[in-house]
Structures are given as C-alpha cells and as structure tokens.
Amino acid sequence: MSMNFGVLIFPQAEELDIVGPWEMLTMWAKHAQGPEHCLMVAQSLEPVICAKGMEITPHASFETCPALNYLLIPGGQGTRTEVNNRQLVDFIAQQAASCQAILSVCTGSFLLHAAGLLTGRMATTHWGSLQRMRALGDVKVVEERFVRDGNIWSSAGVSAGIDLMLAFIASVASEEAAGKVQFAAEYYPSGVKYGGFEEHADAPAYLRTT
C-alpha cells in the first residue's frame, strides 16, 4: 500500500514553512524509503502566491486529493485569513479523520485549532503568536522548538519545520532514516546566535535557556 504525504498550501503561506519540510520529506522519499507520493495540495489547481512572492503550482486540489497518511500545514500571514475559510478548515478536519499524523509549522497551528484538532492538546507556534495561542483558552501552549501530542505535531516559527520533520521521520521510520535525510541535506546548524536576541523579552523559553 503506497504512502501519501500532503503539504497544504494557500495564499500568503510562509515559504520556508513549506519548503523546509518539503526538502526533508523528499530527501526521505529519495534516500530512506519514505512516502511514495509527496503532494502539494491547495483549494484549486491554480498557482499559489506565498508570503514573499514565491509561486507554487499544486499537484492536487481539495477535490482531487487522495486520502492522505500524513498532512503538514504551514503558517504565515495567510493563516489569519484561512482560519475563516470553511473549505480549507473542513479539508483539514476530513483528512485528519483518517490521517496517521497531522503536522503544523509556525502559525499553521491556528488552522489545526480551527479544525478542532488542538482542544486540550499541547502545541506551539511562532514566538510572536504564543500569546495569541494562549488566548484561545483550550490549548496547552509550550515554548519548545517542536512538540508532539499523540498524532498531532506542531513546531515553532519558520525554520523550526525542518527540525519537526526530522524528528517526525525518526519517530515513524527510524533514527537511521532521519540520519540519512539530515546527512543528505547537510543540515547541521552551527548554533551561532547573532545579536543577542536570546535575551529578547519575547524570546521563547527554549531559546532563552540555551
């Protein structure tokens, strides 16, 4: 049975929220027997313009998308509009009913919440939206790079989606599979911090304690 991994795209989604996990996902498919079908999915088959101007042509629409084993939802300014897009929110909820796992990057977690998937669960988001997530009232907000609660995974902002995907691959495949992906992508962050922003008042806990 083939494995389908979908990445949701929508107008004004943050590029690296999509492309970072996509790179890890397709490296997994290429180097470590990952999903046979990796799909960019949007409401229609029209090209999608992301937050910084990147244009992506979807592989599937909500109508043509097969049942997915896994679905990843990016964040970005577009989420503030898309939380009110009933078709998109319903698509997430419908796929979640049969998905083995749902993942979000950055403010994509607000779309998970709109689909009814975060009530009573741990989740995180971009540091700039942590207070907005707390204000939802029914999410256990944590300030970690990424967090898993059952079959729901969420990550902090933008680049954190890469770390999320590697941890996800290690969990559902193996440490070796994640290692092959990490090595192929040469993803070994230097750990250098510029400008002292780990001391910023809004810095998330995981950054302040490193």
PDB file of C-alpha atoms in Angstrom:
ATOM      1  CA  MET A   1       0.000   0.000   0.000  1.00  0.00           C
ATOM      2  CA  SER A   2       1.500   3.344  -1.077  1.00  0.00           C
ATOM      3  CA  MET A   3       2.018   6.202   1.358  1.00  0.00           C
ATOM      4  CA  ASN A   4       0.650   9.691   0.628  1.00  0.00           C
ATOM      5  CA  PHE A   5       2.133  12.756   2.330  1.00  0.00           C
ATOM      6  CA  GLY A   6       0.383  16.061   1.654  1.00  0.00           C
ATOM      7  CA  VAL A   7       1.650  19.583   2.253  1.00  0.00           C
ATOM      8  CA  LEU A   8      -1.149  22.139   2.318  1.00  0.00           C
ATOM      9  CA  ILE A   9      -0.507  25.420   0.509  1.00  0.00           C
ATOM     10  CA  PHE A  10      -2.581  28.608   0.460  1.00  0.00           C
ATOM     11  CA  PRO A  11      -2.091  32.293  -0.411  1.00  0.00           C
ATOM     12  CA  GLN A  12       0.397  34.117   1.830  1.00  0.00           C
ATOM     13  CA  ALA A  13       1.757  30.927   3.403  1.00  0.00           C
ATOM     14  CA  GLU A  14       5.348  31.347   4.594  1.00  0.00           C
ATOM     15  CA  GLU A  15       7.764  29.860   2.053  1.00  0.00           C
ATOM     16  CA  LEU A  16      10.214  28.110   4.385  1.00  0.00           C
ATOM     17  CA  ASP A  17       7.325  26.612   6.374  1.00  0.00           C
ATOM     18  CA  ILE A  18       6.599  24.716   3.157  1.00  0.00           C
ATOM     19  CA  VAL A  19       9.977  24.272   1.501  1.00  0.00           C
ATOM     20  CA  GLY A  20      11.957  23.300   4.624  1.00  0.00           C
ATOM     21  CA  PRO A  21       9.744  20.317   5.492  1.00  0.00           C
ATOM     22  CA  TRP A  22       9.305  19.525   1.776  1.00  0.00           C
ATOM     23  CA  GLU A  23      13.081  19.200   1.382  1.00  0.00           C
ATOM     24  CA  MET A  24      13.294  16.803   4.344  1.00  0.00           C
ATOM     25  CA  LEU A  25      10.234  14.888   3.129  1.00  0.00           C
ATOM     26  CA  THR A  26      11.525  14.378  -0.395  1.00  0.00           C
ATOM     27  CA  MET A  27      15.009  13.510   0.885  1.00  0.00           C
ATOM     28  CA  TRP A  28      13.280  10.841   2.990  1.00  0.00           C
ATOM     29  CA  ALA A  29      11.497   9.548  -0.118  1.00  0.00           C
ATOM     30  CA  LYS A  30      14.752   9.528  -2.111  1.00  0.00           C
ATOM     31  CA  HIS A  31      17.241   8.199   0.432  1.00  0.00           C
ATOM     32  CA  ALA A  32      15.342   6.225   3.070  1.00  0.00           C
ATOM     33  CA  GLN A  33      12.184   4.605   1.634  1.00  0.00           C
ATOM     34  CA  GLY A  34       9.928   7.500   2.571  1.00  0.00           C
ATOM     35  CA  PRO A  35       6.461   8.242   1.135  1.00  0.00           C
ATOM     36  CA  GLU A  36       5.904   7.232  -2.471  1.00  0.00           C
ATOM     37  CA  HIS A  37       3.646  10.211  -3.132  1.00  0.00           C
ATOM     38  CA  CYS A  38       4.544  13.701  -1.897  1.00  0.00           C
ATOM     39  CA  LEU A  39       1.875  16.219  -2.824  1.00  0.00           C
ATOM     40  CA  MET A  40       1.422  19.975  -2.637  1.00  0.00           C
ATOM     41  CA  VAL A  41      -2.326  20.391  -2.074  1.00  0.00           C
ATOM     42  CA  ALA A  42      -4.350  23.591  -2.471  1.00  0.00           C
ATOM     43  CA  GLN A  43      -8.002  24.566  -2.704  1.00  0.00           C
ATOM     44  CA  SER A  44      -7.755  24.647  -6.504  1.00  0.00           C
ATOM     45  CA  LEU A  45      -5.101  23.792  -9.077  1.00  0.00           C
ATOM     46  CA  GLU A  46      -4.337  27.468  -9.673  1.00  0.00           C
ATOM     47  CA  PRO A  47      -0.788  28.621  -8.763  1.00  0.00           C
ATOM     48  CA  VAL A  48      -0.481  29.856  -5.168  1.00  0.00           C
ATOM     49  CA  ILE A  49       1.439  33.032  -4.314  1.00  0.00           C
ATOM     50  CA  CYS A  50       3.241  32.704  -0.980  1.00  0.00           C
ATOM     51  CA  ALA A  51       4.098  35.416   1.543  1.00  0.00           C
ATOM     52  CA  LYS A  52       7.381  36.512  -0.052  1.00  0.00           C
ATOM     53  CA  GLY A  53       6.291  36.135  -3.663  1.00  0.00           C
ATOM     54  CA  MET A  54       7.199  32.518  -4.411  1.00  0.00           C
ATOM     55  CA  GLU A  55       4.662  30.908  -6.750  1.00  0.00           C
ATOM     56  CA  ILE A  56       3.832  27.211  -6.315  1.00  0.00           C
ATOM     57  CA  THR A  57       1.705  25.093  -8.624  1.00  0.00           C
ATOM     58  CA  PRO A  58      -0.242  22.474  -6.624  1.00  0.00           C
ATOM     59  CA  HIS A  59      -0.170  18.781  -7.504  1.00  0.00           C
ATOM     60  CA  ALA A  60      -3.731  18.282  -6.254  1.00  0.00           C
ATOM     61  CA  SER A  61      -6.808  20.251  -5.275  1.00  0.00           C
ATOM     62  CA  PHE A  62      -9.081  19.514  -2.328  1.00  0.00           C
ATOM     63  CA  GLU A  63     -11.343  17.771  -4.818  1.00  0.00           C
ATOM     64  CA  THR A  64      -8.637  15.608  -6.444  1.00  0.00           C
ATOM     65  CA  CYS A  65      -6.502  14.929  -3.350  1.00  0.00           C
ATOM     66  CA  PRO A  66      -6.344  11.251  -2.375  1.00  0.00           C
ATOM     67  CA  ALA A  67      -6.705  10.092   1.219  1.00  0.00           C
ATOM     68  CA  LEU A  68      -3.518  11.131   2.964  1.00  0.00           C
ATOM     69  CA  ASN A  69      -1.456   9.220   5.502  1.00  0.00           C
ATOM     70  CA  TYR A  70       0.132  12.442   6.718  1.00  0.00           C
ATOM     71  CA  LEU A  71      -0.682  16.133   6.273  1.00  0.00           C
ATOM     72  CA  LEU A  72       1.521  19.133   7.048  1.00  0.00           C
ATOM     73  CA  ILE A  73       0.091  22.646   7.398  1.00  0.00           C
ATOM     74  CA  PRO A  74       2.392  25.677   7.116  1.00  0.00           C
ATOM     75  CA  GLY A  75       1.894  29.056   8.740  1.00  0.00           C
ATOM     76  CA  GLY A  76       2.355  32.636   7.626  1.00  0.00           C
ATOM     77  CA  GLN A  77       0.196  35.726   7.334  1.00  0.00           C
ATOM     78  CA  GLY A  78      -2.250  33.766   5.195  1.00  0.00           C
ATOM     79  CA  THR A  79      -3.390  31.742   8.207  1.00  0.00           C
ATOM     80  CA  ARG A  80      -5.169  34.810   9.606  1.00  0.00           C
ATOM     81  CA  THR A  81      -7.500  34.721   6.617  1.00  0.00           C
ATOM     82  CA  GLU A  82      -7.620  30.973   6.095  1.00  0.00           C
ATOM     83  CA  VAL A  83      -8.917  30.246   9.621  1.00  0.00           C
ATOM     84  CA  ASN A  84     -12.188  31.648   8.250  1.00  0.00           C
ATOM     85  CA  ASN A  85     -12.026  29.607   5.022  1.00  0.00           C
ATOM     86  CA  ARG A  86     -14.554  26.871   5.712  1.00  0.00           C
ATOM     87  CA  GLN A  87     -13.495  24.759   2.722  1.00  0.00           C
ATOM     88  CA  LEU A  88      -9.867  24.721   3.843  1.00  0.00           C
ATOM     89  CA  VAL A  89     -10.694  24.071   7.504  1.00  0.00           C
ATOM     90  CA  ASP A  90     -13.095  21.286   6.520  1.00  0.00           C
ATOM     91  CA  PHE A  91     -10.417  19.739   4.285  1.00  0.00           C
ATOM     92  CA  ILE A  92      -8.017  19.588   7.250  1.00  0.00           C
ATOM     93  CA  ALA A  93     -10.681  18.091   9.513  1.00  0.00           C
ATOM     94  CA  GLN A  94     -11.741  15.499   6.925  1.00  0.00           C
ATOM     95  CA  GLN A  95      -8.180  14.378   6.197  1.00  0.00           C
ATOM     96  CA  ALA A  96      -7.375  14.315   9.920  1.00  0.00           C
ATOM     97  CA  ALA A  97     -10.140  11.779  10.473  1.00  0.00           C
ATOM     98  CA  SER A  98      -8.088   9.142   8.652  1.00  0.00           C
ATOM     99  CA  CYS A  99      -4.525  10.534   8.771  1.00  0.00           C
ATOM    100  CA  GLN A 100      -1.925   8.804  10.900  1.00  0.00           C
ATOM    101  CA  ALA A 101      -0.483  12.201  11.846  1.00  0.00           C
ATOM    102  CA  ILE A 102      -1.090  15.903  11.282  1.00  0.00           C
ATOM    103  CA  LEU A 103       1.800  18.367  11.479  1.00  0.00           C
ATOM    104  CA  SER A 104       1.901  22.157  11.586  1.00  0.00           C
ATOM    105  CA  VAL A 105       4.648  24.730  11.276  1.00  0.00           C
ATOM    106  CA  CYS A 106       4.569  28.182  12.842  1.00  0.00           C
ATOM    107  CA  THR A 107       1.052  29.698  12.839  1.00  0.00           C
ATOM    108  CA  GLY A 108      -0.274  26.700  10.921  1.00  0.00           C
ATOM    109  CA  SER A 109      -1.289  25.540  14.395  1.00  0.00           C
ATOM    110  CA  PHE A 110      -4.139  28.086  14.293  1.00  0.00           C
ATOM    111  CA  LEU A 111      -5.546  26.179  11.310  1.00  0.00           C
ATOM    112  CA  LEU A 112      -5.338  22.958  13.326  1.00  0.00           C
ATOM    113  CA  HIS A 113      -7.251  24.710  16.076  1.00  0.00           C
ATOM    114  CA  ALA A 114      -9.900  25.956  13.650  1.00  0.00           C
ATOM    115  CA  ALA A 115     -10.338  22.339  12.502  1.00  0.00           C
ATOM    116  CA  GLY A 116     -10.970  21.260  16.104  1.00  0.00           C
ATOM    117  CA  LEU A 117      -7.700  19.347  16.483  1.00  0.00           C
ATOM    118  CA  LEU A 118      -5.973  21.179  19.341  1.00  0.00           C
ATOM    119  CA  THR A 119      -8.549  21.247  22.122  1.00  0.00           C
ATOM    120  CA  GLY A 120      -6.863  20.033  25.295  1.00  0.00           C
ATOM    121  CA  ARG A 121      -3.616  19.280  23.457  1.00  0.00           C
ATOM    122  CA  MET A 122      -0.078  20.591  23.736  1.00  0.00           C
ATOM    123  CA  ALA A 123       1.036  22.764  20.827  1.00  0.00           C
ATOM    124  CA  THR A 124       3.389  25.566  19.919  1.00  0.00           C
ATOM    125  CA  THR A 125       3.707  28.297  17.304  1.00  0.00           C
ATOM    126  CA  HIS A 126       5.922  31.208  16.250  1.00  0.00           C
ATOM    127  CA  TRP A 127       7.174  33.198  19.266  1.00  0.00           C
ATOM    128  CA  GLY A 128       5.258  36.255  18.025  1.00  0.00           C
ATOM    129  CA  SER A 129       1.953  34.374  18.268  1.00  0.00           C
ATOM    130  CA  LEU A 130       2.366  32.489  21.561  1.00  0.00           C
ATOM    131  CA  GLN A 131       0.159  34.945  23.451  1.00  0.00           C
ATOM    132  CA  ARG A 132      -2.484  34.784  20.718  1.00  0.00           C
ATOM    133  CA  MET A 133      -2.450  30.996  21.037  1.00  0.00           C
ATOM    134  CA  ARG A 134      -2.776  31.189  24.828  1.00  0.00           C
ATOM    135  CA  ALA A 135      -5.778  33.475  24.349  1.00  0.00           C
ATOM    136  CA  LEU A 136      -7.604  30.646  22.554  1.00  0.00           C
ATOM    137  CA  GLY A 137      -8.052  29.199  26.033  1.00  0.00           C
ATOM    138  CA  ASP A 138      -8.143  25.479  25.250  1.00  0.00           C
ATOM    139  CA  VAL A 139      -4.569  24.757  24.085  1.00  0.00           C
ATOM    140  CA  LYS A 140      -1.676  23.740  26.349  1.00  0.00           C
ATOM    141  CA  VAL A 141       0.893  26.129  24.871  1.00  0.00           C
ATOM    142  CA  VAL A 142       4.542  25.102  25.182  1.00  0.00           C
ATOM    143  CA  GLU A 143       7.624  27.080  24.177  1.00  0.00           C
ATOM    144  CA  GLU A 144       9.603  24.330  22.507  1.00  0.00           C
ATOM    145  CA  ARG A 145      11.166  24.047  19.061  1.00  0.00           C
ATOM    146  CA  PHE A 146       8.561  21.383  18.284  1.00  0.00           C
ATOM    147  CA  VAL A 147       6.113  19.307  20.283  1.00  0.00           C
ATOM    148  CA  ARG A 148       4.149  16.111  19.772  1.00  0.00           C
ATOM    149  CA  ASP A 149       0.835  15.303  21.438  1.00  0.00           C
ATOM    150  CA  GLY A 150      -0.429  11.961  20.193  1.00  0.00           C
ATOM    151  CA  ASN A 151      -0.748  12.155  16.419  1.00  0.00           C
ATOM    152  CA  ILE A 152      -0.564  15.964  16.377  1.00  0.00           C
ATOM    153  CA  TRP A 153       2.826  17.597  15.861  1.00  0.00           C
ATOM    154  CA  SER A 154       3.474  21.337  15.874  1.00  0.00           C
ATOM    155  CA  SER A 155       6.571  23.487  15.636  1.00  0.00           C
ATOM    156  CA  ALA A 156       7.734  26.998  16.373  1.00  0.00           C
ATOM    157  CA  GLY A 157       8.406  29.527  13.638  1.00  0.00           C
ATOM    158  CA  VAL A 158       9.540  29.100  10.035  1.00  0.00           C
ATOM    159  CA  SER A 159      12.866  27.211  10.197  1.00  0.00           C
ATOM    160  CA  ALA A 160      11.598  25.002  13.047  1.00  0.00           C
ATOM    161  CA  GLY A 161       9.621  22.999  10.495  1.00  0.00           C
ATOM    162  CA  ILE A 162      12.880  21.359   9.396  1.00  0.00           C
ATOM    163  CA  ASP A 163      13.559  20.110  12.927  1.00  0.00           C
ATOM    164  CA  LEU A 164       9.944  18.978  13.191  1.00  0.00           C
ATOM    165  CA  MET A 165      10.216  16.872  10.045  1.00  0.00           C
ATOM    166  CA  LEU A 166      13.481  15.225  11.077  1.00  0.00           C
ATOM    167  CA  ALA A 167      12.021  14.285  14.465  1.00  0.00           C
ATOM    168  CA  PHE A 168       8.881  13.022  12.735  1.00  0.00           C
ATOM    169  CA  ILE A 169      10.908  10.857  10.346  1.00  0.00           C
ATOM    170  CA  ALA A 170      12.896   9.439  13.264  1.00  0.00           C
ATOM    171  CA  SER A 171       9.633   8.616  15.020  1.00  0.00           C
ATOM    172  CA  VAL A 172       7.704   6.969  12.176  1.00  0.00           C
ATOM    173  CA  ALA A 173      10.630   5.455  10.252  1.00  0.00           C
ATOM    174  CA  SER A 174      13.853   5.250  12.272  1.00  0.00           C
ATOM    175  CA  GLU A 175      16.774   7.210  13.660  1.00  0.00           C
ATOM    176  CA  GLU A 176      18.824   5.889  10.745  1.00  0.00           C
ATOM    177  CA  ALA A 177      16.299   7.177   8.203  1.00  0.00           C
ATOM    178  CA  ALA A 178      16.332  10.622   9.844  1.00  0.00           C
ATOM    179  CA  GLY A 179      20.123  10.488   9.890  1.00  0.00           C
ATOM    180  CA  LYS A 180      20.277   9.732   6.174  1.00  0.00           C
ATOM    181  CA  VAL A 181      17.998  12.691   5.471  1.00  0.00           C
ATOM    182  CA  GLN A 182      19.941  15.029   7.754  1.00  0.00           C
ATOM    183  CA  PHE A 183      23.242  13.958   6.172  1.00  0.00           C
ATOM    184  CA  ALA A 184      21.937  14.248   2.596  1.00  0.00           C
ATOM    185  CA  ALA A 185      20.615  17.745   3.364  1.00  0.00           C
ATOM    186  CA  GLU A 186      23.782  18.596   5.368  1.00  0.00           C
ATOM    187  CA  TYR A 187      21.503  20.102   7.973  1.00  0.00           C
ATOM    188  CA  TYR A 188      23.794  20.701  10.938  1.00  0.00           C
ATOM    189  CA  PRO A 189      23.013  24.208  12.258  1.00  0.00           C
ATOM    190  CA  SER A 190      26.062  25.966  13.619  1.00  0.00           C
ATOM    191  CA  GLY A 191      24.453  27.023  16.876  1.00  0.00           C
ATOM    192  CA  VAL A 192      25.772  30.575  16.460  1.00  0.00           C
ATOM    193  CA  LYS A 193      23.343  33.225  17.725  1.00  0.00           C
ATOM    194  CA  TYR A 194      23.609  36.727  16.301  1.00  0.00           C
ATOM    195  CA  GLY A 195      22.729  39.977  18.035  1.00  0.00           C
ATOM    196  CA  GLY A 196      21.815  38.631  21.466  1.00  0.00           C
ATOM    197  CA  PHE A 197      18.149  38.013  20.645  1.00  0.00           C
ATOM    198  CA  GLU A 198      18.061  35.055  23.025  1.00  0.00           C
ATOM    199  CA  GLU A 199      17.790  37.799  25.666  1.00  0.00           C
ATOM    200  CA  HIS A 200      14.814  39.464  23.952  1.00  0.00           C
ATOM    201  CA  ALA A 201      11.698  39.771  26.123  1.00  0.00           C
ATOM    202  CA  ASP A 202       9.683  37.770  23.581  1.00  0.00           C
ATOM    203  CA  ALA A 203      12.266  35.025  23.050  1.00  0.00           C
ATOM    204  CA  PRO A 204      10.652  31.594  23.584  1.00  0.00           C
ATOM    205  CA  ALA A 205      11.758  29.534  26.564  1.00  0.00           C
ATOM    206  CA  TYR A 206      13.752  27.024  24.515  1.00  0.00           C
ATOM    207  CA  LEU A 207      15.905  29.877  23.110  1.00  0.00           C
ATOM    208  CA  ARG A 208      16.372  31.705  26.401  1.00  0.00           C
ATOM    209  CA  THR A 209      17.640  28.554  28.139  1.00  0.00           C
ATOM    210  CA  THR A 210      20.300  27.649  25.555  1.00  0.00           C
TER     211      THR A 210
END
